[in-house]
XYZ file of C-alpha atoms in Angstrom:
187
model
C 143.058 91.588 132.270
C 140.197 88.902 132.566
C 137.842 92.488 132.817
C 139.626 93.931 130.098
C 138.838 90.201 127.542
C 135.203 90.211 129.259
C 134.642 93.913 128.594
C 135.775 93.551 124.403
C 133.693 90.372 124.428
C 130.758 91.851 125.599
C 131.046 94.974 123.643
C 131.397 93.080 120.409
C 128.474 90.817 121.430
C 126.235 94.036 121.770
C 127.495 95.409 118.373
C 126.489 91.901 116.866
C 122.923 91.970 118.837
C 122.459 95.486 117.548
C 123.432 95.099 114.001
C 121.406 91.906 113.560
C 118.578 93.947 115.424
C 118.719 96.597 112.928
C 119.335 94.580 110.293
C 115.803 92.728 110.977
C 113.981 96.050 111.040
C 114.764 96.725 107.317
C 117.998 99.353 108.388
C 120.908 98.511 106.258
C 124.157 98.504 107.777
C 127.606 99.857 106.253
C 131.345 99.430 106.310
C 133.659 102.669 107.439
C 133.465 103.907 102.695
C 129.548 104.150 103.179
C 128.596 100.995 101.278
C 126.350 98.540 102.686
C 127.972 95.343 103.978
C 124.240 93.976 104.547
C 120.625 95.102 103.349
C 117.792 93.944 104.650
C 114.742 95.458 103.043
C 111.997 93.529 103.688
C 110.586 93.595 107.443
C 108.627 91.018 108.664
C 105.307 92.614 108.219
C 106.095 92.674 104.197
C 107.002 89.403 103.875
C 103.719 88.550 104.684
C 101.560 90.699 102.340
C 100.794 89.325 98.991
C 101.669 90.713 95.951
C 98.497 92.715 94.221
C 96.393 91.048 92.203
C 95.894 92.479 88.633
C 92.390 93.224 88.144
C 92.360 92.042 84.501
C 91.099 95.085 83.345
C 93.681 95.978 80.656
C 92.659 92.819 78.776
C 91.047 93.906 75.403
C 87.572 91.979 76.311
C 86.964 94.906 78.863
C 87.945 97.476 76.121
C 84.157 97.571 75.357
C 82.678 98.868 78.607
C 81.651 102.160 79.442
C 84.229 104.087 80.868
C 82.234 104.587 83.699
C 81.487 101.139 84.427
C 85.577 100.561 83.997
C 86.265 103.253 87.049
C 83.764 101.389 89.066
C 85.339 97.998 88.374
C 88.503 99.514 89.607
C 87.141 101.003 92.290
C 85.976 97.688 93.627
C 89.229 95.809 93.075
C 90.819 98.825 94.583
C 88.253 97.646 97.941
C 88.821 93.848 97.709
C 92.822 94.726 97.524
C 92.315 96.948 100.392
C 89.778 94.799 102.696
C 87.348 97.908 102.457
C 84.327 96.080 103.872
C 82.640 99.080 104.579
C 82.698 100.260 100.972
C 81.909 96.279 99.679
C 79.018 96.312 101.687
C 77.553 99.475 100.239
C 77.468 98.767 96.668
C 73.983 96.639 97.416
C 71.211 97.656 95.360
C 68.626 99.702 97.901
C 66.085 96.895 98.140
C 68.680 93.687 97.636
C 70.320 95.521 100.875
C 66.841 96.541 102.775
C 65.572 92.689 102.428
C 69.052 90.780 103.123
C 71.747 92.445 104.869
C 69.922 91.902 108.263
C 68.697 88.216 107.668
C 72.653 86.901 107.151
C 75.632 87.424 109.053
C 78.267 89.841 106.799
C 80.622 87.061 105.429
C 77.061 85.234 104.537
C 75.657 88.054 102.878
C 78.787 89.255 100.909
C 79.099 85.847 99.643
C 75.573 86.377 98.342
C 76.237 89.980 97.152
C 79.288 89.133 95.307
C 78.150 85.419 94.210
C 81.044 83.700 94.860
C 81.492 80.108 94.754
C 77.789 78.338 94.042
C 76.212 81.337 94.272
C 78.382 81.961 90.673
C 76.063 79.644 88.505
C 72.702 79.331 87.498
C 72.041 76.440 89.719
C 73.436 77.475 93.132
C 71.482 75.014 95.136
C 73.204 71.445 96.235
C 75.564 72.710 98.936
C 75.267 72.024 102.467
C 77.415 75.014 103.866
C 76.714 78.542 102.829
C 79.058 80.367 101.186
C 80.889 82.778 103.603
C 83.298 86.020 102.406
C 86.019 86.865 104.972
C 87.317 90.222 103.758
C 90.452 89.709 105.919
C 91.309 86.481 103.906
C 91.255 88.364 100.544
C 94.078 89.532 98.325
C 92.282 90.582 95.807
C 89.593 89.977 92.318
C 90.562 89.359 88.891
C 87.495 90.116 85.956
C 87.481 87.457 83.730
C 84.675 88.249 81.371
C 81.103 90.184 81.016
C 78.374 89.775 79.326
C 75.475 92.980 78.773
C 71.711 91.197 80.267
C 69.331 94.551 79.012
C 69.515 96.550 82.127
C 72.041 94.654 84.010
C 75.740 93.852 83.210
C 77.385 90.556 84.288
C 80.589 90.632 85.196
C 82.593 87.561 86.126
C 85.676 87.030 87.683
C 87.399 85.347 90.712
C 88.314 86.309 94.239
C 91.853 85.207 95.583
C 92.525 84.450 99.021
C 95.623 84.469 101.135
C 95.826 80.391 101.310
C 96.348 80.710 97.594
C 93.101 79.364 96.992
C 90.243 81.061 94.409
C 86.490 81.279 94.248
C 84.960 82.335 90.894
C 82.315 85.257 91.272
C 79.229 86.848 89.070
C 78.727 90.411 89.752
C 75.451 91.996 88.849
C 75.794 95.644 88.243
C 72.249 97.597 87.364
C 74.109 100.962 85.491
C 71.487 101.740 83.373
C 69.165 102.755 85.817
C 71.211 105.649 87.445
C 73.867 105.084 90.117
C 75.986 101.481 89.286
C 74.805 99.368 92.008
C 75.319 95.378 92.901
C 72.453 93.013 92.857
C 73.168 90.053 95.145
C 71.840 86.580 94.463
C 68.409 86.009 95.814
C 67.973 82.849 98.048
């Protein structure tokens, strides 16, 4: 009798553990009639993902921009969201890249290229530590405005991080002289 009860108890406990395991993996559990009794649609990985940041290019302020520039800015926004470091690094104007890329660690060079934080202002001096841009901590970028300054286009924005903070940025696009490239901050 005890063996029979222990067997039933073990079977029930195994069923509960199996259902819990399936639920945590995003698999729904159904009743005999096919209707779900409990549905867990998010896995642990999905819970840690952040919502996608709107790049802000649908704002009326950006309607006057050249379609090629809009497409380029959208590509940059996608690269920030997907943490595509190689694409983000490849956007530097060739002379800038040759001059500065090997002088600084990658995260500091990226901060200079996309002019984040203190590099986003005209007077960036006075900071004690060089800003760094760690691609793995970024959730996206939102563009907030732009100005055409002769052969360059200054695009302002905010880069958002997983910790909820945001840093201002200022991207200087060389766009009238051929392929669109970025001119970073020169120390």
